[in-house]
Short mmCIF file of C-alpha atoms and ligand atoms in Angstrom, two decimals:
data_model
loop_
_atom_site.label_atom_id
_atom_site.label_comp_id
_atom_site.label_asym_id
_atom_site.label_seq_id
_atom_site.Cartn_x
_atom_site.Cartn_y
_atom_site.Cartn_z
CA MET A 175 18.77 -5.40 10.50
CA LYS A 176 15.57 -4.70 12.48
CA CYS A 177 12.27 -4.54 10.67
CA THR A 178 8.99 -4.01 12.52
CA PHE A 179 5.31 -3.63 11.65
CA VAL A 180 3.61 -1.23 13.97
CA PRO A 181 -0.22 -1.28 13.91
CA SER A 182 -1.75 2.17 13.93
CA VAL A 183 -4.80 4.13 12.84
CA CYS A 184 -4.82 6.67 10.03
CA SER A 185 -5.10 10.16 11.46
CA TYR A 186 -6.13 12.00 8.30
CA CYS A 187 -9.89 11.71 8.67
CA GLY A 188 -12.69 10.53 10.86
CA THR A 189 -12.98 7.09 9.22
CA GLY A 190 -10.06 5.67 11.13
CA CYS A 191 -8.66 3.08 8.74
CA GLY A 192 -6.24 0.54 10.17
CA LEU A 193 -2.69 0.37 8.92
CA LEU A 194 0.79 -0.83 9.68
CA PHE A 195 3.96 1.23 9.63
CA GLU A 196 6.81 -0.75 8.20
CA THR A 197 10.02 0.41 9.87
CA ILE A 198 13.53 -0.65 8.90
CA ASP A 199 16.20 0.10 11.47
CA GLY A 200 14.00 2.56 13.27
CA ARG A 201 13.04 4.56 10.19
CA ILE A 202 9.49 4.44 8.80
CA ASN A 203 9.71 3.01 5.30
CA SER A 204 6.14 2.55 4.18
CA THR A 205 2.50 2.27 5.15
CA ILE A 206 0.67 -1.00 4.62
CA PRO A 207 -3.10 -1.35 5.03
CA MET A 208 -4.09 -3.70 7.84
CA LYS A 209 -5.95 -6.56 6.17
CA THR A 210 -7.93 -7.66 9.18
CA HIS A 211 -8.97 -4.19 10.40
CA PRO A 212 -12.75 -4.11 10.99
CA VAL A 213 -13.14 -0.56 9.59
CA SER A 214 -11.05 -0.53 6.46
CA GLN A 215 -10.66 -4.21 5.68
CA GLY A 216 -7.29 -3.80 4.01
CA LYS A 217 -8.14 -0.71 1.96
CA LEU A 218 -6.86 2.84 2.26
CA CYS A 219 -7.32 6.10 0.37
CA ILE A 220 -4.38 8.01 -1.07
CA LYS A 221 -3.89 9.98 2.16
CA GLY A 222 -3.63 6.84 4.26
CA TRP A 223 -1.21 5.23 1.84
CA ASN A 224 1.15 8.18 2.19
CA LEU A 225 0.76 8.68 5.93
CA HIS A 226 4.42 7.91 6.62
CA GLU A 227 5.72 10.60 4.30
CA HIS A 228 5.39 13.68 6.49
CA ILE A 229 7.35 11.99 9.29
CA ASN A 230 10.62 11.93 7.41
CA SER A 231 9.91 15.05 5.31
CA PRO A 232 12.65 17.69 5.37
CA MET A 233 9.83 20.24 5.27
CA ARG A 234 8.61 19.16 8.70
CA LEU A 235 8.73 21.80 11.40
CA LYS A 236 10.49 20.54 14.45
CA GLN A 237 10.39 23.69 16.54
CA PRO A 238 8.02 26.64 16.82
CA MET A 239 8.49 29.69 14.63
CA VAL A 240 7.25 33.20 15.36
CA LYS A 241 6.45 35.66 12.62
CA THR A 242 8.38 38.79 13.41
CA PHE A 243 8.35 41.72 11.00
CA GLY A 244 6.95 39.49 8.28
CA ARG A 245 9.51 36.73 8.62
CA PHE A 246 9.43 33.41 10.44
CA ILE A 247 12.08 33.17 13.15
CA ASN A 248 12.85 30.09 15.18
CA ALA A 249 11.70 30.40 18.77
CA SER A 250 11.67 28.32 21.95
CA TRP A 251 8.41 26.74 23.09
CA GLU A 252 8.15 29.03 26.14
CA GLU A 253 8.60 32.10 24.00
CA ALA A 254 6.08 30.96 21.39
CA ILE A 255 3.47 30.00 23.96
CA GLN A 256 3.92 33.28 25.82
CA ILE A 257 3.53 35.34 22.66
CA THR A 258 0.46 33.34 21.61
CA ALA A 259 -1.14 33.75 25.05
CA ASP A 260 -0.46 37.48 25.14
CA ARG A 261 -1.93 38.03 21.66
CA PHE A 262 -5.00 35.93 22.48
CA LYS A 263 -5.58 37.94 25.64
CA GLU A 264 -5.32 41.23 23.77
CA ILE A 265 -7.75 40.11 21.10
CA ILE A 266 -10.25 38.70 23.59
CA VAL A 267 -10.20 41.84 25.73
CA GLU A 268 -10.72 44.04 22.72
CA HIS A 269 -13.19 42.02 20.57
CA GLY A 270 -14.72 39.42 22.91
CA PRO A 271 -14.13 35.65 23.12
CA ASP A 272 -16.00 34.81 19.91
CA SER A 273 -13.39 36.68 17.92
CA VAL A 274 -11.04 33.71 18.28
CA GLY A 275 -11.44 30.05 17.42
CA VAL A 276 -9.51 26.83 17.66
CA LEU A 277 -8.81 24.55 14.75
CA VAL A 278 -7.68 21.15 15.84
CA SER A 279 -5.91 18.56 13.77
CA ALA A 280 -6.31 14.98 12.71
CA LYS A 281 -2.60 14.60 13.36
CA MET A 282 -3.23 14.89 17.10
CA SER A 283 -4.58 12.25 19.43
CA ASN A 284 -8.17 12.18 20.64
CA GLU A 285 -7.02 13.31 24.08
CA GLU A 286 -5.09 16.27 22.70
CA ASN A 287 -8.10 17.29 20.65
CA TYR A 288 -10.23 17.07 23.77
CA LEU A 289 -7.83 19.31 25.67
CA ALA A 290 -7.84 21.83 22.79
CA GLN A 291 -11.61 22.15 22.83
CA LYS A 292 -11.52 22.41 26.63
CA LEU A 293 -9.09 25.28 26.28
CA ALA A 294 -11.38 26.95 23.78
CA ARG A 295 -14.55 26.54 25.85
CA ALA A 296 -13.31 26.86 29.38
CA VAL A 297 -10.43 29.30 28.99
CA PHE A 298 -11.22 31.39 25.91
CA GLY A 299 -14.94 31.11 26.43
CA THR A 300 -15.92 30.36 22.80
CA ASN A 301 -17.61 27.53 20.99
CA ASN A 302 -15.57 28.19 17.83
CA VAL A 303 -13.96 24.79 17.60
CA ASP A 304 -13.46 22.86 14.38
CA HIS A 305 -11.37 20.08 12.95
CA CYS A 306 -9.25 19.84 9.85
CA ALA A 307 -10.94 16.67 8.68
CA ARG A 308 -14.21 18.62 8.42
CA LEU A 309 -12.87 21.50 6.34
CA MET B 24 7.95 -25.29 10.78
CA LYS B 25 9.10 -23.38 13.88
CA LYS B 26 12.00 -25.79 14.35
CA LYS B 27 13.15 -25.20 10.81
CA VAL B 28 12.99 -21.44 11.12
CA LYS B 29 14.94 -21.55 14.37
CA LYS B 30 17.53 -23.72 12.72
CA TRP B 31 17.85 -21.37 9.76
CA LEU B 32 18.33 -18.35 12.05
CA GLU B 33 20.78 -20.17 14.29
CA ASP B 34 23.00 -21.64 11.58
CA GLY B 35 22.99 -18.32 9.76
CA SER B 36 21.40 -19.58 6.53
CA VAL B 37 19.07 -16.57 6.90
CA ASP B 38 19.62 -13.25 8.71
CA VAL B 39 15.91 -12.51 9.13
CA PHE B 40 12.75 -14.52 8.64
CA LEU B 41 9.52 -12.91 7.45
CA GLY B 42 6.41 -14.60 8.74
CA TYR B 43 3.32 -13.76 10.74
CA LYS B 44 2.55 -13.28 14.41
CA MET B 45 -0.67 -12.57 16.32
CA VAL B 46 -0.62 -8.98 17.64
CA HIS B 47 -3.70 -7.67 19.52
CA GLY B 48 -5.81 -10.33 17.83
CA HIS B 49 -4.65 -9.44 14.32
CA PRO B 50 -2.35 -11.68 12.29
CA LEU B 51 0.39 -9.25 11.25
CA PRO B 52 3.60 -9.71 9.30
CA HIS B 53 6.57 -10.08 11.56
CA CYS B 54 10.31 -10.07 11.07
CA PHE B 55 11.93 -12.80 13.18
CA THR B 56 15.60 -12.44 14.05
CA LEU B 57 18.28 -14.39 15.90
CA GLU B 58 18.30 -11.85 18.75
CA ASP B 59 14.67 -12.73 19.58
CA VAL B 60 14.77 -16.33 18.48
CA ALA B 61 12.32 -17.32 21.25
CA GLU B 62 9.67 -15.32 19.35
CA VAL B 63 9.69 -17.94 16.63
CA ASP B 64 7.37 -20.00 18.89
CA GLU B 65 4.70 -17.43 18.01
CA LEU B 66 5.13 -17.87 14.26
CA ILE B 67 1.82 -18.54 12.52
CA VAL B 68 0.56 -19.04 8.97
CA SER B 69 -1.85 -16.16 8.76
CA GLU B 70 -5.09 -16.29 6.87
CA ALA B 71 -4.64 -12.68 5.86
CA ARG B 72 -2.01 -12.40 3.17
CA TYR B 73 0.59 -9.66 3.06
CA SER B 74 3.19 -9.34 0.40
CA LEU B 75 6.20 -10.58 2.37
CA GLU B 76 8.33 -10.62 -0.78
CA LYS B 77 7.68 -6.91 -1.27
CA ILE B 78 9.01 -6.34 2.27
CA ALA B 79 11.97 -8.50 1.31
CA THR B 80 12.71 -6.13 -1.58
CA HIS B 81 12.62 -3.19 0.82
CA LEU B 82 15.12 -4.95 3.10
CA THR B 83 17.31 -5.84 0.15
CA ARG B 84 17.37 -2.25 -1.01
CA GLN B 85 18.69 -1.22 2.43
CA ASP B 86 21.26 -4.00 2.59
CA PRO B 87 21.90 -5.96 -0.66
CA LYS B 88 23.81 -8.65 1.22
CA ILE B 89 21.01 -9.64 3.59
CA LYS B 90 19.79 -13.26 3.49
CA ILE B 91 16.05 -13.44 3.92
CA GLY B 92 13.82 -16.39 4.78
CA LEU B 93 10.11 -16.11 4.25
CA LEU B 94 6.84 -17.95 4.49
CA ALA B 95 5.64 -18.51 0.94
CA ARG B 96 2.29 -19.48 -0.45
CA ASP B 97 2.15 -20.20 -4.16
CA CYS B 98 1.49 -16.54 -5.01
CA ASN B 99 4.47 -15.41 -2.91
CA GLN B 100 6.63 -17.95 -4.70
CA ARG B 101 5.48 -16.72 -8.12
CA ALA B 102 6.16 -13.12 -7.09
CA ILE B 103 9.67 -14.12 -5.91
CA ASN B 104 10.31 -15.66 -9.33
CA ILE B 105 9.23 -12.52 -11.11
CA LEU B 106 11.24 -10.28 -8.75
CA SER B 107 14.23 -12.41 -9.50
CA VAL B 108 13.64 -12.16 -13.27
CA TRP B 109 13.64 -8.36 -12.88
CA HIS B 110 16.70 -8.35 -10.59
CA GLN B 111 14.92 -7.12 -7.47
CA LEU B 112 15.69 -10.21 -5.41
CA ASP B 113 18.55 -12.64 -5.65
CA LEU B 114 17.25 -16.21 -5.37
CA GLU B 115 20.50 -17.25 -3.68
CA LYS B 116 19.70 -14.94 -0.79
CA ILE B 117 16.10 -15.98 -0.46
CA LYS B 118 14.94 -19.12 1.35
CA THR B 119 11.30 -20.00 1.29
CA LEU B 120 9.22 -22.10 3.63
CA ASN B 121 6.28 -23.22 1.55
CA VAL B 122 2.79 -23.23 3.01
CA ASN B 123 -0.70 -24.00 1.87
CA CYS B 124 -2.53 -21.42 -0.23
CA CYS B 125 -5.33 -19.91 -2.27
CA PRO B 126 -8.37 -21.57 -3.83
CA SER B 127 -7.36 -23.01 -7.12
CA ASN B 128 -7.90 -26.20 -9.10
CA LEU B 129 -4.67 -27.52 -7.65
CA LYS B 130 -5.32 -26.85 -3.99
CA ALA B 131 -8.37 -28.44 -2.44
CA HIS B 132 -7.87 -26.87 0.96
CA PRO B 133 -6.98 -23.26 0.58
CA ASP B 134 -5.86 -21.18 3.49
CA CYS B 135 -6.05 -17.52 2.67
CA SER B 136 -8.06 -14.32 2.48
CA TYR B 137 -9.41 -15.30 -0.90
CA MET B 138 -11.52 -18.03 0.67
CA THR B 139 -14.64 -15.92 0.80
CA VAL B 140 -15.42 -14.14 -2.43
CA GLU B 141 -18.15 -11.51 -2.13
CA THR B 142 -21.06 -11.77 -4.55
CA PRO B 143 -21.45 -8.45 -6.31
CA GLY B 144 -24.69 -6.44 -5.84
CA ALA B 145 -27.49 -6.41 -8.39
CA TYR B 146 -26.56 -2.97 -9.77
CA LYS B 147 -22.96 -3.98 -10.42
CA GLN B 148 -24.12 -7.16 -12.11
CA GLN B 149 -26.44 -5.07 -14.29
CA VAL B 150 -24.05 -2.33 -15.43
CA GLY B 151 -20.54 -3.38 -14.39
CA ILE B 152 -18.30 -6.36 -14.36
CA ASP B 153 -18.72 -9.11 -11.82
CA ASN B 154 -15.33 -9.59 -10.20
CA THR B 155 -15.84 -13.32 -9.92
CA ILE B 156 -16.30 -14.20 -13.59
CA ASP B 157 -13.55 -15.69 -15.75
CA THR B 158 -11.94 -14.09 -18.78
CA GLU B 159 -14.09 -16.09 -21.25
CA THR B 160 -17.33 -14.84 -19.72
CA ALA B 161 -15.98 -11.30 -19.69
CA ASP B 162 -14.98 -11.63 -23.34
CA ALA B 163 -18.46 -12.86 -24.28
CA PHE B 164 -20.05 -9.42 -23.87
CA SER B 165 -20.58 -7.47 -27.09
CA LYS B 166 -18.07 -4.78 -27.96
CA GLU B 167 -20.40 -1.96 -26.83
CA ALA B 168 -21.36 -3.74 -23.64
CA LYS B 169 -17.69 -4.32 -22.83
CA THR B 170 -16.83 -0.63 -23.25
CA ILE B 171 -19.79 0.50 -21.15
CA ARG B 172 -19.27 -2.08 -18.44
CA TRP B 173 -15.52 -1.59 -18.08
CA MET B 174 -15.86 2.20 -18.21
CA TYR B 175 -18.44 1.96 -15.44
CA GLU B 176 -15.85 0.12 -13.38
CA PHE B 177 -12.93 2.43 -14.21
CA GLN B 178 -14.77 5.69 -13.54
CA LYS B 179 -15.26 4.62 -9.93
CA CYS B 180 -11.52 4.81 -9.33
CA ILE B 181 -10.50 7.17 -6.56
CA LYS B 182 -6.85 7.14 -7.67
CA CYS B 183 -5.59 5.88 -4.34
CA TYR B 184 -2.71 4.04 -6.04
CA GLY B 185 -3.48 1.16 -3.70
CA CYS B 186 -3.35 -1.34 -6.60
CA ARG B 187 0.18 -0.27 -7.43
CA ASN B 188 1.36 0.20 -3.85
CA ILE B 189 0.33 -3.24 -2.68
CA CYS B 190 1.43 -5.09 -5.79
CA PRO B 191 4.46 -7.33 -5.09
CA VAL B 192 5.78 -6.95 -8.63
CA CYS B 193 5.39 -3.15 -8.85
CA PHE B 194 8.82 -1.97 -7.82
CA CYS B 195 9.68 0.92 -10.19
CA THR B 196 10.96 4.03 -8.49
CA GLU B 197 9.51 6.14 -11.27
CA CYS B 198 5.98 5.06 -12.10
CA SER B 199 4.14 5.75 -15.33
CA LEU B 200 0.94 6.17 -13.31
CA GLU B 201 2.42 9.38 -11.98
CA HIS B 202 3.62 10.66 -15.32
CA LYS B 203 2.26 14.13 -15.81
CA ASP B 204 1.64 13.83 -19.51
CA LEU B 205 0.10 10.39 -19.32
CA ILE B 206 -2.11 10.60 -16.24
CA GLY B 207 -1.75 14.10 -14.93
CA PRO B 208 -2.10 15.11 -11.32
CA GLY B 209 -5.22 16.40 -9.64
CA ASN B 210 -7.99 14.88 -11.76
CA LEU B 211 -10.61 12.62 -10.32
CA PRO B 212 -11.47 10.13 -11.58
CA PRO B 213 -8.04 9.81 -13.13
CA GLN B 214 -7.74 9.67 -16.90
CA VAL B 215 -9.96 6.70 -17.61
CA PRO B 216 -9.38 4.23 -19.12
CA ILE B 217 -5.72 5.28 -19.59
CA PHE B 218 -4.84 4.93 -15.90
CA HIS B 219 -6.06 1.34 -15.77
CA LEU B 220 -4.86 0.31 -19.22
CA VAL B 221 -1.36 1.67 -18.62
CA ARG B 222 -1.19 -0.39 -15.46
CA ALA B 223 -2.63 -3.38 -17.29
CA ALA B 224 -0.04 -3.08 -20.05
CA HIS B 225 2.73 -2.97 -17.45
CA MET B 226 1.41 -6.09 -15.83
CA ALA B 227 2.01 -8.16 -18.97
CA GLY B 228 4.52 -10.79 -18.00
CA ARG B 229 4.64 -9.35 -14.48
CA CYS B 230 1.30 -9.91 -12.77
CA ILE B 231 1.35 -13.20 -10.92
CA ASP B 232 -2.39 -13.19 -10.21
CA CYS B 233 -2.17 -12.88 -6.44
CA GLY B 234 -5.25 -10.70 -6.25
CA LEU B 235 -3.83 -8.35 -3.64
CA CYS B 236 -4.62 -5.32 -5.82
CA GLU B 237 -8.30 -6.20 -6.03
CA ASP B 238 -8.28 -6.90 -2.29
CA ALA B 239 -6.91 -3.41 -1.71
CA CYS B 240 -9.09 -1.56 -4.18
CA PRO B 241 -11.63 0.46 -2.19
CA MET B 242 -13.84 0.71 -5.28
CA ASP B 243 -14.03 -3.01 -6.02
CA ILE B 244 -12.76 -2.72 -9.57
CA PRO B 245 -12.18 -6.16 -11.14
CA LEU B 246 -8.43 -5.61 -11.56
CA ARG B 247 -7.46 -9.21 -11.19
CA LEU B 248 -9.69 -10.15 -14.10
CA LEU B 249 -8.21 -7.38 -16.24
CA TYR B 250 -4.60 -8.47 -15.63
CA ARG B 251 -5.59 -12.11 -16.10
CA LYS B 252 -6.77 -11.22 -19.57
CA VAL B 253 -3.51 -9.43 -20.29
CA ASN B 254 -1.51 -12.46 -19.22
CA ARG B 255 -3.77 -14.76 -21.21
CA ILE B 256 -2.59 -12.77 -24.26
CA VAL B 257 1.03 -13.11 -23.06
CA LYS B 258 0.49 -16.86 -22.83
CA ASP B 259 -0.98 -17.02 -26.33
CA VAL B 260 1.66 -14.85 -27.96
CA PHE B 261 4.83 -15.82 -26.10
CA ASP B 262 3.81 -19.10 -24.49
CA TYR B 263 5.05 -17.63 -21.21
CA ASP B 264 3.50 -18.56 -17.88
CA THR B 265 4.06 -15.49 -15.74
CA GLY B 266 5.69 -16.37 -12.42
CA GLU B 267 5.89 -20.10 -12.96
CA SER B 268 9.66 -19.96 -13.27
CA SER B 269 12.49 -17.55 -12.65
CA GLU B 270 13.86 -18.03 -16.14
CA GLN B 271 14.27 -15.33 -18.76
CA SER B 272 11.05 -13.46 -19.47
CA PRO B 273 10.17 -12.41 -23.03
CA PHE B 274 9.77 -8.91 -21.62
CA SER B 275 13.25 -8.53 -20.26
CA LEU B 276 15.14 -9.46 -23.43
CA ILE B 277 17.49 -6.94 -24.86
CA GLY B 278 17.17 -7.39 -28.62
CA ASP B 279 19.00 -5.82 -31.54
CA SER B 280 18.96 -2.08 -31.51
CA VAL B 281 16.46 -0.54 -33.91
CA LYS B 282 16.05 2.95 -35.14
CA LEU B 283 12.52 4.19 -34.76
CA THR B 284 11.11 6.26 -37.61
CA LEU B 285 7.92 8.31 -37.62
CA LYS B 286 4.95 6.60 -39.18
CA PRO B 287 3.96 8.25 -42.47
CA MET B 288 0.84 10.26 -41.91
S1 SF4 C 217 -7.02 6.08 4.79
FE1 SF4 C 217 -8.24 7.80 3.95
S2 SF4 C 217 -10.38 7.23 4.45
FE2 SF4 C 217 -9.05 5.97 5.75
S3 SF4 C 217 -8.83 7.17 7.71
FE3 SF4 C 217 -7.11 7.72 6.37
S4 SF4 C 217 -7.80 9.56 5.31
FE4 SF4 C 217 -9.61 8.59 6.12
S1 SF4 C 218 -2.85 -9.66 -9.01
FE1 SF4 C 218 -2.61 -7.43 -8.68
S2 SF4 C 218 -1.24 -7.22 -6.91
FE2 SF4 C 218 -1.02 -9.36 -7.65
S3 SF4 C 218 0.70 -9.28 -9.04
FE3 SF4 C 218 -1.12 -8.94 -10.28
S4 SF4 C 218 -1.34 -6.73 -10.45
FE4 SF4 C 218 0.08 -7.18 -8.73
S1 SF4 C 219 -6.85 0.50 -6.03
FE1 SF4 C 219 -8.77 0.78 -7.22
S2 SF4 C 219 -9.44 2.89 -6.71
FE2 SF4 C 219 -7.28 2.71 -6.07
S3 SF4 C 219 -6.10 3.50 -7.85
FE3 SF4 C 219 -6.23 1.27 -8.08
S4 SF4 C 219 -8.05 0.94 -9.37
FE4 SF4 C 219 -8.19 3.05 -8.55
#
């Protein structure tokens, strides 16, 4: 049996509490607060304590879905990205760049969030960027 | 210590050994195995305490036959006793390596995260309960003062369930603290004082006074003191020292069956 404790940072809000993922045979089993973490000092809120749950959730989406005629249909990444790009283009041409916005997520890394705001500002041409932890 | 652990892993008296290792400057729990036996050289006794016995129960749930060795301070040892009383761990499959521990009358040189107790601020001293006092001092407040002071503490609760999640002797798969009629979802603060009193009642004969719950409570609620009081009552009524032995607990006895009747109104 292999059991590991992987140090990580909670991605649910801007505080950045330190935690450990307890894995047993490669599967995340629980979240443990990191006692010596300078930010959280061994404490977590309810979101941090349950951080591992969405990873093994059967509800988790593992591939993109496109809403076609009111129903969600599985799609490939290329397809989904193409459709999204086409729709964005249409909307921007018709209503201007400030008619769209980008909502980024605490479940992404800092670098990915950076890229998302870069896409919004440099490609779409809008400052409408916000983050789920601020909602 | 390292030699002993290596020997245990090599001669198969344990399948895994739970101890601590320095990772990126943090002492973290670590599971040592025979495959990476060289790692045992990095085994340390960490100042930060984690509930290794709780991790042992997780491993046992995955594989009931697994033999686990672990580093045990006194609190870990008490928790192991209680987990054995409640059939969560089998003492025959657990091997402990005892190490120095918390501040107490018995140990002059403690070695744990409880070494530095924070002094509570002036406001908390004025209206709440100082986490560092003993049960006698807490009992000395008048009835009204007790209610007001404890309610001040309880209403701070952010219902993070940290106290339950971190507790080595909280192992129930269905928890009363999530019962919809008792606590109810969605309310903040949770039903006070029910939330805390339900937990306190469940800690009778279970809480081994490790203090991990208070350590993990973001709101600095004096949980350890509360459960100490509960187990003081257990001591007075049943003469039972929680965690001191792995013998029959007065709370896990199956007595004669009784038929419950409604109290006359
Ligand atoms: S544990 Fe709670 S407070 Fe800490 S980073 Fe996660 S969401 Fe934020
Ligand atoms: S002190 Fe807290 S964490 Fe430790 S056994 Fe008691 S209730 Fe559980
Ligand atoms: S750890 Fe503290 S704040 Fe969190 S649920 Fe328990 S008593 Fe409430």
